[in-house]
Coordinates of C-alpha atoms and ligand atoms in Angstrom, one line a residue:
M11 CA 0.0 0.0 0.0
K12 CA 1.1 3.6 -0.4
V13 CA 2.3 6.1 2.1
D14 CA 2.4 9.7 0.7
G15 CA 2.3 8.2 -2.8
V16 CA 5.2 5.8 -2.2
H17 CA 4.5 2.1 -2.3
Y18 CA 5.7 0.3 0.8
R19 CA 5.6 -3.3 2.0
S20 CA 5.8 -3.6 5.8
I21 CA 9.1 -5.5 5.5
R22 CA 11.8 -5.4 2.8
L23 CA 15.5 -5.9 2.3
A24 CA 17.6 -2.7 2.6
A25 CA 19.6 -1.4 -0.4
D26 CA 22.7 -3.3 0.9
G27 CA 20.8 -6.5 -0.2
W28 CA 21.1 -8.3 3.2
S29 CA 19.8 -6.2 6.2
V30 CA 16.1 -6.0 6.9
E31 CA 14.0 -2.8 6.9
V32 CA 10.6 -2.7 8.8
I33 CA 8.2 0.1 9.6
D34 CA 8.6 0.7 13.3
Q35 CA 5.0 0.3 14.4
T36 CA 5.6 1.5 18.0
K37 CA 6.2 5.0 16.5
L38 CA 2.9 5.2 14.5
P39 CA 0.6 7.0 14.1
H40 CA 2.7 10.1 14.9
D41 CA 6.0 9.2 13.2
F42 CA 6.8 7.0 10.2
V43 CA 10.1 5.5 11.0
I44 CA 11.9 2.7 9.1
A45 CA 14.0 0.5 11.4
R46 CA 17.0 -1.4 10.0
L47 CA 17.6 -4.8 11.6
T48 CA 21.0 -6.5 11.1
T49 CA 21.1 -9.5 13.5
P50 CA 18.8 -12.3 14.6
D51 CA 18.8 -10.8 18.1
E52 CA 17.5 -7.5 16.7
I53 CA 14.8 -9.3 14.8
A54 CA 13.8 -11.1 18.0
V55 CA 13.6 -7.8 19.9
A56 CA 11.6 -6.2 17.1
I57 CA 9.0 -9.0 17.3
R58 CA 8.9 -9.1 21.1
T59 CA 8.6 -5.3 21.5
M60 CA 6.0 -5.2 18.7
Q61 CA 8.0 -2.9 16.4
V62 CA 6.5 -5.5 14.0
R63 CA 3.3 -7.3 14.9
G64 CA 0.4 -9.0 13.3
A65 CA 0.5 -12.8 12.7
P66 CA 1.6 -12.9 9.1
L67 CA 4.3 -10.1 9.5
I68 CA 5.7 -11.8 12.6
G69 CA 6.2 -15.0 10.5
A70 CA 7.8 -13.1 7.6
T71 CA 10.1 -11.2 10.0
A72 CA 11.2 -14.4 11.7
A73 CA 12.0 -15.8 8.3
Y74 CA 14.5 -13.0 7.8
G75 CA 15.8 -13.6 11.3
V76 CA 16.9 -17.0 10.0
C77 CA 18.5 -15.4 6.9
L78 CA 20.6 -13.1 9.2
A79 CA 21.6 -16.1 11.3
M80 CA 22.7 -18.1 8.3
R81 CA 24.7 -15.1 7.0
E82 CA 26.6 -15.0 10.3
D83 CA 27.1 -18.8 10.6
P84 CA 25.3 -21.4 8.4
S85 CA 25.9 -24.3 10.8
D86 CA 23.2 -26.7 12.1
R87 CA 23.8 -25.4 15.6
V88 CA 23.1 -21.8 14.6
L89 CA 20.1 -22.8 12.6
D90 CA 18.6 -24.6 15.6
H91 CA 19.5 -21.8 17.9
A92 CA 17.9 -19.1 15.7
Y93 CA 14.8 -21.3 15.3
E94 CA 14.3 -21.7 19.1
M95 CA 15.3 -18.1 19.9
L96 CA 12.8 -16.6 17.4
L97 CA 10.1 -19.1 18.3
A98 CA 10.2 -17.9 21.9
T99 CA 9.5 -14.3 21.0
R100 CA 5.7 -14.4 20.9
P101 CA 3.6 -17.5 21.7
T102 CA 0.1 -17.1 20.2
A103 CA 0.4 -16.4 16.4
V104 CA 1.0 -19.7 14.8
N105 CA 2.4 -18.1 11.6
L106 CA 5.7 -17.7 13.6
R107 CA 6.1 -21.4 14.0
W108 CA 4.9 -22.0 10.4
A109 CA 7.5 -19.7 8.9
L110 CA 10.3 -21.1 11.1
D111 CA 9.4 -24.7 10.2
D112 CA 9.3 -23.7 6.6
M113 CA 12.7 -22.1 6.7
R114 CA 14.4 -24.8 8.8
G115 CA 12.8 -27.6 6.7
A116 CA 14.2 -26.0 3.5
L117 CA 17.6 -25.2 4.8
R118 CA 18.5 -28.3 6.9
P119 CA 19.1 -30.6 3.9
L120 CA 21.4 -28.1 2.2
A121 CA 25.2 -27.9 2.5
P122 CA 26.0 -25.0 5.0
R123 CA 27.7 -22.9 2.2
E124 CA 24.4 -22.9 0.3
R125 CA 22.2 -22.0 3.2
A126 CA 22.4 -18.2 3.4
A127 CA 21.4 -17.6 -0.3
A128 CA 18.7 -20.2 -0.1
A129 CA 17.3 -18.6 3.1
Y130 CA 17.0 -15.2 1.4
R131 CA 15.2 -16.8 -1.5
R132 CA 12.8 -18.6 0.8
A133 CA 12.1 -15.6 3.0
A134 CA 11.3 -13.5 -0.2
R135 CA 8.9 -16.3 -1.3
I136 CA 7.1 -16.3 2.1
C137 CA 6.7 -12.5 1.6
D138 CA 5.5 -12.7 -2.0
D139 CA 3.1 -15.6 -1.1
D140 CA 1.7 -13.5 1.7
V141 CA 0.9 -10.6 -0.6
A142 CA -0.8 -12.9 -3.1
I143 CA -2.8 -14.7 -0.4
N144 CA -4.0 -11.5 1.1
R145 CA -5.0 -10.1 -2.3
A146 CA -7.1 -13.3 -2.8
I147 CA -8.7 -12.9 0.6
G148 CA -9.5 -9.3 -0.4
D149 CA -11.3 -10.5 -3.6
N150 CA -13.3 -13.2 -1.7
G151 CA -14.3 -10.7 1.0
L152 CA -15.2 -8.0 -1.5
K153 CA -18.1 -10.1 -2.7
L154 CA -19.7 -10.0 0.8
I155 CA -19.4 -6.2 0.9
R156 CA -20.7 -5.9 -2.6
D157 CA -23.8 -7.9 -1.7
L158 CA -24.5 -5.8 1.4
A159 CA -24.1 -2.6 -0.6
A160 CA -26.6 -3.9 -3.2
R161 CA -29.1 -4.5 -0.3
A162 CA -28.5 -1.0 1.0
K163 CA -29.3 0.2 -2.5
G164 CA -26.9 3.1 -2.2
D165 CA -29.0 4.8 0.5
R166 CA -26.2 4.6 3.0
P167 CA -22.7 3.2 3.3
V168 CA -22.0 -0.3 4.4
N169 CA -20.9 -0.1 8.0
I170 CA -18.1 -2.6 8.9
L171 CA -16.7 -3.0 12.4
T172 CA -13.1 -4.3 12.9
H173 CA -11.0 -5.0 15.9
C174 CA -7.2 -4.6 16.4
N175 CA -5.1 -4.1 13.2
A176 CA -5.4 -6.8 10.5
G177 CA -4.4 -4.4 7.8
W178 CA -1.3 -4.1 5.6
L179 CA 0.9 -3.2 8.6
A180 CA 0.0 -6.6 10.1
T181 CA 1.0 -8.5 6.9
V182 CA 3.5 -8.0 4.2
D183 CA 0.9 -6.0 2.2
W184 CA -2.9 -5.6 1.8
G185 CA -3.8 -7.1 5.2
T186 CA -6.4 -9.7 5.8
A187 CA -9.5 -8.2 7.4
L188 CA -8.8 -4.8 5.7
A189 CA -8.0 -6.2 2.2
P190 CA -11.7 -6.6 1.3
I191 CA -12.3 -3.1 2.7
Y192 CA -9.6 -1.5 0.5
L193 CA -10.8 -3.3 -2.6
A194 CA -14.4 -2.3 -1.9
H195 CA -13.4 1.3 -1.3
D196 CA -11.3 1.3 -4.5
A197 CA -14.3 -0.2 -6.4
G198 CA -16.4 2.8 -5.4
I199 CA -18.6 1.0 -2.9
P200 CA -19.7 3.5 -0.2
L201 CA -18.5 2.1 3.1
H202 CA -17.6 3.2 6.6
V203 CA -15.4 1.4 9.2
W204 CA -15.9 1.4 12.9
V205 CA -12.4 1.0 14.4
D206 CA -12.2 -0.5 17.9
E207 CA -9.4 1.3 19.7
T208 CA -8.1 -2.1 21.0
R209 CA -6.7 -1.5 24.4
P210 CA -4.2 -1.9 25.8
R211 CA -1.9 -1.3 22.9
N212 CA -4.4 0.6 20.8
Q213 CA -3.6 -1.1 17.5
G214 CA -7.0 0.0 16.2
A215 CA -6.7 3.7 17.1
A216 CA -3.0 4.0 16.2
L217 CA -2.6 1.6 13.2
T218 CA -5.9 0.7 11.6
A219 CA -7.1 4.3 11.8
W220 CA -3.8 5.5 10.3
E221 CA -3.9 3.0 7.5
L222 CA -7.5 3.7 6.6
G223 CA -6.9 7.5 6.8
R224 CA -3.9 7.3 4.5
H225 CA -6.0 5.4 2.0
G226 CA -9.0 7.7 2.3
V227 CA -11.4 5.1 3.7
P228 CA -14.1 6.8 5.9
H229 CA -13.8 5.5 9.4
T230 CA -14.5 6.4 13.1
V231 CA -12.5 5.3 16.1
I232 CA -14.6 3.9 19.0
V233 CA -13.6 2.7 22.4
D234 CA -13.7 -1.1 22.8
N235 CA -17.1 -1.3 24.5
V236 CA -19.1 0.6 21.9
G237 CA -19.6 -2.2 19.4
G238 CA -22.5 -3.9 21.2
H239 CA -24.4 -0.6 21.4
L240 CA -23.9 0.1 17.7
M241 CA -25.1 -3.4 16.8
Q242 CA -28.3 -3.0 18.9
H243 CA -29.1 0.1 16.9
G244 CA -28.5 -1.4 13.4
M245 CA -25.3 0.6 12.9
V246 CA -23.1 -2.3 12.0
D247 CA -23.8 -4.4 8.8
L248 CA -20.8 -6.6 9.1
C249 CA -17.8 -7.4 11.3
I250 CA -14.5 -8.5 9.8
V251 CA -11.5 -9.3 12.0
G252 CA -8.2 -11.0 11.6
T253 CA -6.8 -13.9 13.6
D254 CA -3.5 -15.3 15.1
R255 CA -4.5 -18.9 15.0
V256 CA -7.5 -20.9 13.7
T257 CA -8.0 -24.4 15.0
A258 CA -8.7 -27.4 12.7
A259 CA -12.3 -27.1 14.1
G260 CA -12.7 -23.4 13.1
D261 CA -12.3 -21.8 16.5
V262 CA -10.5 -18.4 16.2
C263 CA -7.9 -16.9 18.4
N264 CA -7.5 -13.2 18.0
K265 CA -6.8 -10.0 19.9
I266 CA -8.4 -9.8 23.3
G267 CA -12.0 -8.5 23.0
T268 CA -12.8 -10.3 19.7
Y269 CA -14.9 -12.8 21.6
L270 CA -17.1 -10.1 23.1
K271 CA -17.6 -8.6 19.7
A272 CA -18.6 -12.0 18.3
L273 CA -21.1 -12.5 21.2
A274 CA -22.7 -9.1 20.5
A275 CA -22.8 -9.8 16.8
H276 CA -24.5 -13.2 17.4
D277 CA -27.1 -11.6 19.7
N278 CA -27.9 -9.0 17.1
R279 CA -27.7 -11.2 14.0
V280 CA -24.8 -9.2 12.6
P281 CA -22.6 -11.4 10.3
F282 CA -19.2 -12.0 11.9
Y283 CA -16.4 -13.0 9.5
V284 CA -12.8 -13.8 10.2
A285 CA -10.2 -13.2 7.4
L286 CA -7.2 -15.5 7.4
P287 CA -4.3 -16.8 5.3
S288 CA -3.8 -20.5 5.3
P289 CA -0.6 -20.4 7.4
T290 CA -2.8 -19.1 10.3
I291 CA -4.6 -22.5 10.5
D292 CA -3.1 -24.7 13.1
W293 CA -4.1 -28.2 11.9
T294 CA -2.7 -29.8 15.1
V295 CA -5.0 -28.0 17.4
A296 CA -8.6 -29.1 17.9
D297 CA -9.6 -27.3 21.2
G298 CA -8.8 -23.6 20.9
L299 CA -9.7 -22.9 24.5
R300 CA -7.4 -25.5 26.0
E301 CA -4.6 -25.8 23.5
I302 CA -3.7 -22.3 22.2
P303 CA -1.1 -20.5 24.4
I304 CA -2.5 -17.1 25.3
E305 CA 0.2 -14.5 25.6
Q306 CA 0.3 -12.4 28.8
R307 CA 2.2 -9.2 28.5
E308 CA 3.5 -6.7 31.0
S309 CA 0.9 -5.1 33.3
A310 CA 2.4 -1.7 32.5
E311 CA 0.7 -1.9 29.1
V312 CA -2.6 -1.8 31.1
T313 CA -1.7 0.8 33.8
R314 CA 0.0 3.3 31.5
V315 CA -0.8 5.0 28.2
T316 CA 1.7 6.5 25.8
G317 CA 0.7 9.3 23.4
R318 CA 1.6 12.6 21.9
T319 CA 1.2 15.8 24.0
A320 CA -0.1 19.1 22.6
S321 CA 3.6 20.3 22.4
G322 CA 4.5 17.4 20.2
E323 CA 6.4 15.3 22.7
T324 CA 5.8 11.6 23.3
A325 CA 4.7 11.0 26.9
T326 CA 3.7 8.0 29.0
V327 CA 1.3 8.5 31.8
E328 CA -0.1 6.4 34.6
I329 CA -3.8 5.8 34.4
A330 CA -4.5 3.2 37.1
A331 CA -4.7 3.6 40.9
P332 CA -1.1 3.4 42.1
G333 CA -0.3 -0.1 43.4
S334 CA -3.2 -1.9 41.9
P335 CA -2.2 -5.0 40.1
A336 CA -3.2 -5.4 36.4
A337 CA -3.6 -8.5 34.2
N338 CA -2.8 -8.3 30.5
Y339 CA -4.2 -11.2 28.5
A340 CA -3.4 -10.4 24.9
F341 CA -5.7 -12.8 23.0
D342 CA -9.0 -14.7 23.4
V343 CA -10.7 -17.5 21.6
T344 CA -14.0 -17.1 19.7
P345 CA -15.8 -20.5 19.3
A346 CA -16.7 -21.5 15.8
R347 CA -20.4 -21.4 16.5
L348 CA -20.3 -17.6 16.8
I349 CA -18.5 -17.1 13.4
T350 CA -20.5 -16.7 10.2
G351 CA -17.6 -17.6 7.9
L352 CA -13.9 -17.8 7.4
I353 CA -12.6 -15.6 4.5
T354 CA -9.6 -17.4 3.1
D355 CA -7.6 -17.1 -0.1
R356 CA -9.5 -20.1 -1.5
G357 CA -12.9 -18.8 -0.8
I358 CA -15.2 -18.5 2.2
A359 CA -15.4 -21.5 4.5
A360 CA -17.9 -22.5 7.2
A361 CA -16.2 -22.2 10.6
S362 CA -16.0 -25.9 11.2
R363 CA -13.8 -28.9 10.6
E364 CA -15.8 -29.9 7.5
G365 CA -15.8 -26.3 6.2
L366 CA -12.0 -26.0 6.4
R367 CA -11.4 -29.5 5.1
R368 CA -13.5 -28.8 2.0
L369 CA -11.2 -25.8 1.2
Y370 CA -8.0 -27.5 2.2
P371 CA -8.5 -31.2 1.3
E372 CA -4.7 -31.8 1.3
Q373 CA -4.5 -31.1 5.1
V374 CA -4.8 -34.0 7.4
S375 CA -4.2 -33.3 11.1
P376 CA -1.4 -35.6 12.2
R377 CA -2.8 -36.1 15.7
R378 CA -6.5 -36.3 14.8
S379 CA -6.7 -37.7 11.3
V380 CA -9.2 -40.3 12.4
V381 CA -11.6 -37.9 14.2
Ligands
MRU24 O1 -0.7 -8.3 19.3 P1 -0.8 -8.1 17.8 O2 -0.9 -6.7 17.4 O3 0.3 -8.8 17.1 O4 -2.1 -8.8 17.4 C1 -2.6 -8.7 16.1 C2 -3.9 -9.3 15.9 O5 -4.5 -9.8 16.8 C3 -4.4 -9.4 14.5 O6 -5.8 -9.4 14.4 C4 -3.9 -10.8 13.9 O7 -2.6 -10.9 14.0 C5 -4.2 -10.8 12.4 S1 -3.2 -9.8 11.5 C6 -3.6 -10.0 9.8

C-alpha cells in the first residue's frame, strides 16, 4: 500500500541487499520510521517489543531472522538456535512457527555454504506468497461487501466493524481483514469502518485508523465497549476481524476482545467474519480454549498509556490507581459457533472442521486424522 504516494511493504531488504527494513509500528501514528535490523537478536527484539506485529508479519520477519543467522554462521547449531530463539518471541500467532518450520525444513538438507542464499530466496517467497494470499482474501471478502451494498441500495454506506489491526501493517501487504475493505473502497462501494481502539496497545486507534486514513477510507475510532451498542441500533452491517491462530475445528484466536464482539454480533444477528491466510490455520489444534497458548504481556501496558502531547512530545502517563495489580491477556478464543464464515484465499469456508477440510483437502491433522 502507499504512504504519501510511495508504495511500501511492511518489510523489505535494505539497499545493501542483506539487512532488513521494517516500519517501526511502535512509532505510529505520529512518526513514520523505518528501522534497520541487522542481527537475529535485533529481529527477536523487534518482534517481542512489537515494532513488528500481526501474525503474518511476525512470521515473515522471523524468516528474515533465520537469513541473518545463516549469513553469520550457516551451521546446524546456529540454525537450531535461531529457530528456538525466534520461536520464543511471541507464543500465540502460529504463523511464527509455520514460517520457522518452513525455513528450517528447506535449509537443513542443504550444505552449509548454500544456506544463506537459499534462506533469502525462501524468505522472499514467504513475503510474496503472503501478498498474493491477502489479495485473494480481499477478492473473496469483496463479494460480501458488494452484496451488502446492493441490499443497502446506495441509500447509506455499508458499516463494517473491525478489531485490532489486520491491515497491511500486520501482513507484508494488503492485510487480511482490511483487504476486502480496501478493494471495496477502491471499487467505489460506499462504506464506513468502525475502528475498535483495541486496548491496551491501541492497534485500532493507532494503526488501523492510520492505514484507513492514508487510503482515504471513511472511518470512526470507537472505544472497545461501543460495538454492542452500535449493533443493537442497526449501525453495523458486518464485522471482519483477523486472527492469530485458527484451529482445525474453526475456532478463532485473535486480539483480546474479539470474543465479546462476536457475542454481541451473534445476539444482534450481525454477520461476523474472520479473514485468514492458510498459514494461520493450526491443523494440530482441535480445542482452541485449552490448547492455544495465550500471551500475557507486561501489566504496565494496562496501567500506562503513551501518546503525543499538545507540544508534540511523546509521553507515558499512569492511568490506574497506584499499586493496583493489572492483568494483561493479549488474546482470546472465539468459538466457531459464533462465526458466520472464514474468508480465506481459497474462498469462504464455514467455521467448522468440515468447512475447512473442504477448502484444504490436502491437510490432514497428524494427531487427529481419524476424528
Ligand atoms: O498483538 P498483535 O498486534 O500482534 O495482534 C494482532 C492481531 O490480533 C491481528 O488481528 C492478527 O494478528 C491478524 S493480522 C492479519
